[in-house]
Amino acid sequence: MAKDIDMSTKYDPTSVEAGRYQAWNEAGLFKPSGDKTAHAYSVVLPPPNVTGKLHLGHAWDTALQDIIVRQKRMQGFDTVWVPGMDHAGIATQAKVEARLREEGVTRYDLGREKFIDQVWSWKDEYASIIKAQWGKLGLSLDYSRERFTLDEGLSKAVRKVFVDLYNKDLIYRGEYIINWDPQARTALSDIEVIHQDDEGAFYHVKYPFVDADVTYDGKNYIEIATTRPETMMGDVAVAVHPSDERYKDLVGKKVMLPLANREIEIIADEYVDPEFGTGMVKITPAHDPNDFLVGNRHNLERINTMNDDASMNEKAGKYNGMDRFDARKAIVADLEDLGLMLEIEPIVHSVGHSERTGVQVESRLSTQWFVKMKPLAEQALDMQKGEDRVEFVPARFENTFTSWMDDIHDWVISRQLWWGHQIPAWYNKTTGETYVGEEAPKDIENWEQDNDVLDTWFSSALWPFTTMGWPDLDEEDFKHYFPTSTLVTGYDIIFFWVARMMFQSKEFTGRRPFKNVLIHGLIRDEQGRKMSKSLGNGIDPMDVIEKYGADALRWFLSTGSTPGQDVRFSYTKMDAAWNFINKIWNASRYVIMNLDENTKPELPATEDLTLADKWIVSRLQATIKQVTTMFDKFEFGEANRALYNFIWNDFADWYIEMTKETLNGDDAQAKANVQNTLAYVLDQTLRLLHPTMPFVTEKIWLSMPHNGESLVVAAYPTYDETLANPVAEKQFQSLVDLITAVRNIRSEANAAMSTPIDLLIKTNDADLQTIFNENADYINRFAHPKDMQIGADVVAPKLAMTQVITGAEIYVPLAELIDIKDEIARLEGEVKKLQGEVKRGEGKLGNERFVNNAPEDVVAEERQKLADWQEKLVITQARLTELQNA
């Protein structure tokens, strides 16, 4: 009689997950084992920005990491997973400023110190939310090592890195054209600029010659086309290509800058593309990066006509104080009134926008701090040629890294923000001298610190080694856990983060930051669209967990894609994930209810195992091998598919059903053997599943006979070749094929399982006859024959349903239930299907490229399949001919 257990009749994720995470955490199960003789396995969590709650992309990223960490912990590695968050300079400051704007307050109203207090309050608020979300997801993080990119240790490391690079002449300060966000009023690096197509125009403007005697093409002006007339007041020259024969006589001549009444010279420079437009371009060094370089070559003046909020300044003349786009309209109107506008040509062109605020970026002349990237990039590229290389998974993403590093530009690292690491540079109030140091000057009253802060990525680039205690080289974590083992991140931040960690780690530790970097894609909606606020298609992972549970979400996220590929979120797939867990729950509940108090999750002696026992144990070993292999390749989808097939098909649908006769029988020893085998297989299966489904596996495992405190620290299954039994698998598969064939026959004939049938099995295979005879109990239980004949001399009735399995023909006389015409039609369909399989197999094996290049075992398997299909086709065709001639 089944016993009472603490498991509801239906899987309820809310009750299963309640309190479980807190119990794990309080028990210290997420901390390293402390066994320094064990191999170290370390992961640092890509620190989420404290700008808001975690989204579904974070859930995916962290679920994959937790799966890796949980498996390695169970495998006996001395495992550490370091959590932390990123201050996210511009992004967080923008959020806090937006909140203040709603209250009618700006950061300037508060002042730097009080504004920073506001941002810390924001950080505390959202850090608390994020940590609660980590718990909901079940992330096995070691909170005793939690870090923040603005904590004291990180700040010290950042200052050291800045000063060291400065002293090596790899950091410098200079006036350059940079990307400028006029809303956040800060510089941006190239990769913080998102280009998108905007509607605009080419404005064709007359630039009259100063000398009335000079003409070109019979006109007293040249034609200049620009998309940005608002920058005209900063023009200092017009350029043509030195080899452009059309304009060689104009070089050195002067034109009058419209609206400014200022003379500018026509110069020659190879930057100009003579094939584009008129082959003449205006040069505005303070507002265009290419023009800036031209201006440097020709020693031209830099006239900055804009304020930091993109309004026009006093150098814009009458347009002073106007917004840049209002100034554009006014300038265009004035040019038209003066007869200087030749044409306005509508276009759609690519325009840079700030990744954070969305506003159109300005190219602006500004004094900024830069990192010289070429020497650092070369070091990182050289590292990839040696043994200490970072392995990209999938490997193709190394090309993304390499191509960016090959074409690297100096990195502008200063940001005109208040929230972040303030640049450790001071300027003498009297002499203007610059001092750069890890500590402030002793006579601080004579110095003023640089107001700017460092780009967020400057500090997060140090994350893998600073979280381990660097720059303290004697720190135990740094010595034992660095370089880290695996980084998991999306392909969208290879430039932003992965590359920067690689060159900074090589520069400051001499080592790679991590052994592997597993790259995943983006979460998209069911239509394949990127999730965004504007589309309103975002999914809150906490809402998904509320409905389906964390385990179902983790299963979907880890099963739904291949490394490097995007994944589409689907509620249909979430339903399937929940249904699978419910199947696991019900199968486990049945097993546990049928165990005795003295049952142990241990296998009986081999001689006490039935064919079904040997089969399921062998299938379990194959699954352990497949799952472990796929985990090592980070192919979680393939690993989970192997688990799914084993649990749903082998264990639940076949083995458990096969055990019911024994569990309900009178043979106490046989029952005990089956109970122990069931407990062993369930125990091992739960261990395999635990990294992906930590909550439900722990609940089930603690409800059954088990050894140990928690699955979190239980031993992960290892492949045992002595338990692999290909003979038993083949024999049992014959039983499965036979039972399936009879079920198919009943289904074709629309005959209920309770309908008595005669079962005839024709086979010349003596081993197969023995298997069927020795396992007649199974056949009787699942096929329900009233009479069964097995042998080589079995004569097939003329009116019977037929199925062909490997090595045998199955006949069920059902003349009173079927029409012979229907059976002929069915067999004709079967022949057609088998002919297709044979043709496919022959085609594959006829392909010399496949035969010569594929592994031998794969080719051998294909040959065996073809022989099997050919045999089945011959038998089925013979039976069809027999019925047709009856």
GROMACS .gro file of C-alpha atoms in nm, residues 362-641:
model
  280
  362GLU     CA    1   2.704   6.605  -3.139
  363SER     CA    2   3.066   6.590  -3.251
  364ARG     CA    3   3.215   6.845  -3.016
  365LEU     CA    4   3.557   6.989  -2.955
  366SER     CA    5   3.642   6.913  -2.597
  367THR     CA    6   3.933   6.857  -2.359
  368GLN     CA    7   3.912   6.495  -2.244
  369TRP     CA    8   4.118   6.210  -2.102
  370PHE     CA    9   4.205   5.926  -2.341
  371VAL     CA   10   4.363   5.580  -2.327
  372LYS     CA   11   4.614   5.500  -2.601
  373MET     CA   12   4.466   5.177  -2.727
  374LYS     CA   13   4.709   5.045  -2.987
  375PRO     CA   14   4.975   4.905  -2.746
  376LEU     CA   15   4.709   4.752  -2.520
  377ALA     CA   16   4.521   4.603  -2.815
  378GLU     CA   17   4.839   4.449  -2.957
  379GLN     CA   18   4.910   4.282  -2.621
  380ALA     CA   19   4.562   4.133  -2.610
  381LEU     CA   20   4.585   4.010  -2.969
  382ASP     CA   21   4.923   3.851  -2.896
  383MET     CA   22   4.774   3.683  -2.589
  384GLN     CA   23   4.521   3.511  -2.817
  385LYS     CA   24   4.806   3.351  -3.010
  386GLY     CA   25   4.947   3.171  -2.703
  387GLU     CA   26   4.845   2.912  -2.445
  388ASP     CA   27   4.693   3.175  -2.215
  389ARG     CA   28   4.429   3.259  -2.471
  390VAL     CA   29   4.061   3.315  -2.400
  391GLU     CA   30   3.842   3.050  -2.563
  392PHE     CA   31   3.533   3.204  -2.721
  393VAL     CA   32   3.221   2.986  -2.733
  394PRO     CA   33   3.105   2.984  -3.010
  395ALA     CA   34   3.452   3.031  -3.160
  396ARG     CA   35   3.326   3.264  -3.436
  397PHE     CA   36   3.291   3.548  -3.184
  398GLU     CA   37   3.668   3.569  -3.153
  399ASN     CA   38   3.656   3.726  -3.500
  400THR     CA   39   3.430   3.997  -3.362
  401PHE     CA   40   3.685   4.068  -3.090
  402THR     CA   41   3.984   4.056  -3.325
  403SER     CA   42   3.835   4.281  -3.593
  404TRP     CA   43   3.751   4.548  -3.336
  405MET     CA   44   4.095   4.533  -3.174
  406ASP     CA   45   4.266   4.550  -3.513
  407ASP     CA   46   4.079   4.872  -3.593
  408ILE     CA   47   4.091   5.023  -3.244
  409HIS     CA   48   4.070   5.396  -3.173
  410ASP     CA   49   4.189   5.575  -2.862
  411TRP     CA   50   3.929   5.545  -2.587
  412VAL     CA   51   3.785   5.863  -2.441
  413ILE     CA   52   3.749   5.772  -2.072
  414SER     CA   53   3.641   6.101  -1.910
  415ARG     CA   54   3.273   6.171  -1.855
  416GLN     CA   55   3.119   6.501  -1.754
  417LEU     CA   56   2.916   6.340  -1.480
  418TRP     CA   57   2.902   6.351  -1.102
  419TRP     CA   58   2.829   5.983  -1.037
  420GLY     CA   59   3.133   5.763  -1.080
  421HIS     CA   60   3.505   5.737  -1.011
  422GLN     CA   61   3.634   6.094  -1.005
  423ILE     CA   62   3.949   6.121  -1.213
  424PRO     CA   63   4.258   6.115  -0.983
  425ALA     CA   64   4.409   6.427  -1.140
  426TRP     CA   65   4.454   6.764  -0.971
  427TYR     CA   66   4.539   7.104  -1.119
  428ASN     CA   67   4.745   7.360  -0.928
  429LYS     CA   68   4.533   7.671  -0.871
  430THR     CA   69   4.832   7.898  -0.924
  431THR     CA   70   5.059   7.733  -1.179
  432GLY     CA   71   4.809   7.513  -1.366
  433GLU     CA   72   5.043   7.216  -1.316
  434THR     CA   73   4.881   6.873  -1.343
  435TYR     CA   74   4.931   6.612  -1.070
  436VAL     CA   75   4.812   6.254  -1.115
  437GLY     CA   76   4.829   6.019  -0.816
  438GLU     CA   77   4.650   5.750  -0.618
  439GLU     CA   78   4.621   5.994  -0.327
  440ALA     CA   79   4.546   6.366  -0.326
  441PRO     CA   80   4.835   6.616  -0.300
  442LYS     CA   81   4.940   6.687   0.060
  443ASP     CA   82   4.881   7.062   0.020
  444ILE     CA   83   4.532   6.999  -0.113
  445GLU     CA   84   4.427   7.360  -0.049
  446ASN     CA   85   4.643   7.460  -0.348
  447TRP     CA   86   4.491   7.209  -0.586
  448GLU     CA   87   4.157   7.146  -0.753
  449GLN     CA   88   4.057   6.795  -0.857
  450ASP     CA   89   3.934   6.728  -1.210
  451ASN     CA   90   3.554   6.740  -1.200
  452ASP     CA   91   3.506   6.457  -1.450
  453VAL     CA   92   3.451   6.091  -1.369
  454LEU     CA   93   3.569   5.783  -1.555
  455ASP     CA   94   3.368   5.590  -1.810
  456THR     CA   95   3.175   5.310  -1.637
  457TRP     CA   96   3.355   5.052  -1.851
  458PHE     CA   97   3.690   5.167  -1.714
  459SER     CA   98   3.608   5.017  -1.374
  460SER     CA   99   3.405   4.720  -1.497
  461ALA     CA  100   3.697   4.625  -1.725
  462LEU     CA  101   3.887   4.539  -1.405
  463TRP     CA  102   3.606   4.324  -1.263
  464PRO     CA  103   3.754   3.970  -1.296
  465PHE     CA  104   4.069   4.049  -1.099
  466THR     CA  105   3.964   4.333  -0.868
  467THR     CA  106   3.682   4.117  -0.729
  468MET     CA  107   3.950   3.863  -0.639
  469GLY     CA  108   4.147   4.114  -0.431
  470TRP     CA  109   4.384   4.274  -0.685
  471PRO     CA  110   4.599   4.484  -0.649
  472ASP     CA  111   4.687   4.280  -0.338
  473LEU     CA  112   4.880   4.000  -0.508
  474ASP     CA  113   4.896   3.805  -0.181
  475GLU     CA  114   4.517   3.792  -0.149
  476GLU     CA  115   4.420   3.422  -0.128
  477ASP     CA  116   4.127   3.458  -0.368
  478PHE     CA  117   4.349   3.621  -0.627
  479LYS     CA  118   4.612   3.348  -0.599
  480HIS     CA  119   4.361   3.061  -0.600
  481TYR     CA  120   4.071   3.173  -0.821
  482PHE     CA  121   4.230   3.399  -1.082
  483PRO     CA  122   4.221   3.377  -1.380
  484THR     CA  123   3.853   3.298  -1.353
  485SER     CA  124   3.708   2.997  -1.530
  486THR     CA  125   3.412   3.109  -1.737
  487LEU     CA  126   3.245   3.436  -1.822
  488VAL     CA  127   2.888   3.429  -1.955
  489THR     CA  128   2.767   3.735  -2.145
  490GLY     CA  129   2.579   3.853  -2.452
  491TYR     CA  130   2.731   3.919  -2.792
  492ASP     CA  131   2.614   4.281  -2.773
  493ILE     CA  132   2.886   4.376  -2.522
  494ILE     CA  133   3.191   4.204  -2.669
  495PHE     CA  134   3.327   4.551  -2.759
  496PHE     CA  135   3.206   4.730  -2.448
  497TRP     CA  136   3.321   4.483  -2.188
  498VAL     CA  137   3.480   4.156  -2.297
  499ALA     CA  138   3.755   4.318  -2.504
  500ARG     CA  139   3.831   4.573  -2.232
  501MET     CA  140   3.858   4.307  -1.963
  502MET     CA  141   4.097   4.117  -2.184
  503PHE     CA  142   4.342   4.400  -2.251
  504GLN     CA  143   4.326   4.538  -1.896
  505SER     CA  144   4.380   4.194  -1.744
  506LYS     CA  145   4.675   4.125  -1.971
  507GLU     CA  146   4.825   4.466  -1.891
  508PHE     CA  147   4.787   4.448  -1.512
  509THR     CA  148   4.804   4.078  -1.424
  510GLY     CA  149   4.992   3.940  -1.721
  511ARG     CA  150   4.716   3.680  -1.761
  512ARG     CA  151   4.388   3.627  -1.937
  513PRO     CA  152   4.087   3.731  -1.724
  514PHE     CA  153   3.896   3.405  -1.784
  515LYS     CA  154   3.956   3.074  -1.959
  516ASN     CA  155   3.625   3.064  -2.147
  517VAL     CA  156   3.377   3.327  -2.251
  518LEU     CA  157   3.036   3.181  -2.332
  519ILE     CA  158   2.847   3.414  -2.563
  520HIS     CA  159   2.469   3.404  -2.580
  521GLY     CA  160   2.228   3.607  -2.790
  522LEU     CA  161   1.935   3.831  -2.710
  523ILE     CA  162   1.591   3.751  -2.576
  524ARG     CA  163   1.326   3.834  -2.833
  525ASP     CA  164   0.948   3.817  -2.834
  526GLU     CA  165   0.752   3.547  -3.016
  527GLN     CA  166   0.769   3.751  -3.339
  528GLY     CA  167   1.147   3.774  -3.318
  529ARG     CA  168   1.149   4.142  -3.218
  530LYS     CA  169   1.391   4.280  -2.964
  531MET     CA  170   1.215   4.352  -2.636
  532SER     CA  171   1.180   4.724  -2.570
  533LYS     CA  172   0.969   4.976  -2.382
  534SER     CA  173   0.865   5.143  -2.706
  535LEU     CA  174   0.718   4.818  -2.840
  536GLY     CA  175   0.566   4.730  -2.502
  537ASN     CA  176   0.676   4.369  -2.548
  538GLY     CA  177   0.902   4.336  -2.246
  539ILE     CA  178   0.855   4.041  -2.010
  540ASP     CA  179   0.925   4.069  -1.638
  541PRO     CA  180   1.099   3.746  -1.530
  542MET     CA  181   0.942   3.779  -1.185
  543ASP     CA  182   0.595   3.762  -1.343
  544VAL     CA  183   0.697   3.445  -1.526
  545ILE     CA  184   0.829   3.292  -1.203
  546GLU     CA  185   0.508   3.388  -1.024
  547LYS     CA  186   0.305   3.185  -1.274
  548TYR     CA  187   0.536   2.897  -1.369
  549GLY     CA  188   0.813   2.887  -1.107
  550ALA     CA  189   1.185   2.956  -1.136
  551ASP     CA  190   1.265   2.600  -1.244
  552ALA     CA  191   1.036   2.620  -1.547
  553LEU     CA  192   1.186   2.954  -1.650
  554ARG     CA  193   1.541   2.821  -1.607
  555TRP     CA  194   1.453   2.509  -1.807
  556PHE     CA  195   1.311   2.717  -2.092
  557LEU     CA  196   1.605   2.961  -2.095
  558SER     CA  197   1.868   2.688  -2.095
  559THR     CA  198   1.691   2.461  -2.344
  560GLY     CA  199   1.562   2.717  -2.591
  561SER     CA  200   1.877   2.808  -2.778
  562THR     CA  201   2.224   2.721  -2.901
  563PRO     CA  202   2.529   2.919  -2.780
  564GLY     CA  203   2.552   3.250  -2.962
  565GLN     CA  204   2.194   3.241  -3.090
  566ASP     CA  205   1.897   3.455  -2.992
  567VAL     CA  206   1.601   3.296  -2.818
  568ARG     CA  207   1.233   3.377  -2.858
  569PHE     CA  208   1.030   3.390  -2.541
  570SER     CA  209   0.711   3.190  -2.568
  571TYR     CA  210   0.433   3.124  -2.319
  572THR     CA  211   0.357   2.805  -2.512
  573LYS     CA  212   0.710   2.686  -2.436
  574MET     CA  213   0.669   2.795  -2.074
  575ASP     CA  214   0.356   2.577  -2.056
  576ALA     CA  215   0.560   2.287  -2.194
  577ALA     CA  216   0.835   2.349  -1.936
  578TRP     CA  217   0.581   2.345  -1.652
  579ASN     CA  218   0.421   2.028  -1.791
  580PHE     CA  219   0.759   1.856  -1.798
  581ILE     CA  220   0.826   1.943  -1.435
  582ASN     CA  221   0.478   1.822  -1.346
  583LYS     CA  222   0.562   1.493  -1.519
  584ILE     CA  223   0.883   1.468  -1.312
  585TRP     CA  224   0.684   1.553  -0.998
  586ASN     CA  225   0.415   1.290  -1.059
  587ALA     CA  226   0.663   1.018  -1.157
  588SER     CA  227   0.877   1.094  -0.852
  589ARG     CA  228   0.575   1.106  -0.624
  590TYR     CA  229   0.462   0.764  -0.748
  591VAL     CA  230   0.809   0.617  -0.695
  592ILE     CA  231   0.849   0.763  -0.346
  593MET     CA  232   0.503   0.645  -0.241
  594ASN     CA  233   0.604   0.292  -0.337
  595LEU     CA  234   0.933   0.282  -0.146
  596ASP     CA  235   0.975   0.120   0.194
  597GLU     CA  236   1.148   0.263   0.500
  598ASN     CA  237   1.451   0.042   0.440
  599THR     CA  238   1.483   0.132   0.069
  600LYS     CA  239   1.817   0.285  -0.024
  601PRO     CA  240   1.917   0.468  -0.343
  602GLU     CA  241   2.162   0.190  -0.420
  603LEU     CA  242   2.166  -0.073  -0.694
  604PRO     CA  243   2.113  -0.438  -0.604
  605ALA     CA  244   2.370  -0.691  -0.721
  606THR     CA  245   2.382  -0.729  -1.100
  607GLU     CA  246   2.248  -1.085  -1.084
  608ASP     CA  247   1.938  -0.956  -0.906
  609LEU     CA  248   1.851  -0.711  -1.183
  610THR     CA  249   1.579  -0.781  -1.435
  611LEU     CA  250   1.618  -0.700  -1.804
  612ALA     CA  251   1.419  -0.381  -1.745
  613ASP     CA  252   1.646  -0.288  -1.452
  614LYS     CA  253   1.960  -0.343  -1.658
  615TRP     CA  254   1.810  -0.144  -1.943
  616ILE     CA  255   1.717   0.163  -1.737
  617VAL     CA  256   2.054   0.162  -1.557
  618SER     CA  257   2.235   0.143  -1.891
  619ARG     CA  258   2.017   0.418  -2.037
  620LEU     CA  259   2.095   0.626  -1.728
  621GLN     CA  260   2.469   0.581  -1.788
  622ALA     CA  261   2.430   0.689  -2.151
  623THR     CA  262   2.239   0.994  -2.033
  624ILE     CA  263   2.504   1.081  -1.772
  625LYS     CA  264   2.770   1.059  -2.042
  626GLN     CA  265   2.572   1.269  -2.290
  627VAL     CA  266   2.473   1.536  -2.038
  628THR     CA  267   2.827   1.570  -1.901
  629THR     CA  268   2.975   1.593  -2.250
  630MET     CA  269   2.724   1.857  -2.355
  631PHE     CA  270   2.776   2.058  -2.035
  632ASP     CA  271   3.149   2.063  -2.101
  633LYS     CA  272   3.070   2.215  -2.443
  634PHE     CA  273   2.816   2.457  -2.288
  635GLU     CA  274   2.550   2.292  -2.505
  636PHE     CA  275   2.281   2.308  -2.238
  637GLY     CA  276   1.998   2.265  -2.485
  638GLU     CA  277   2.140   1.933  -2.605
  639ALA     CA  278   2.208   1.822  -2.246
  640ASN     CA  279   1.853   1.901  -2.145
  641ARG     CA  280   1.708   1.725  -2.448
   0.00000   0.00000   0.00000
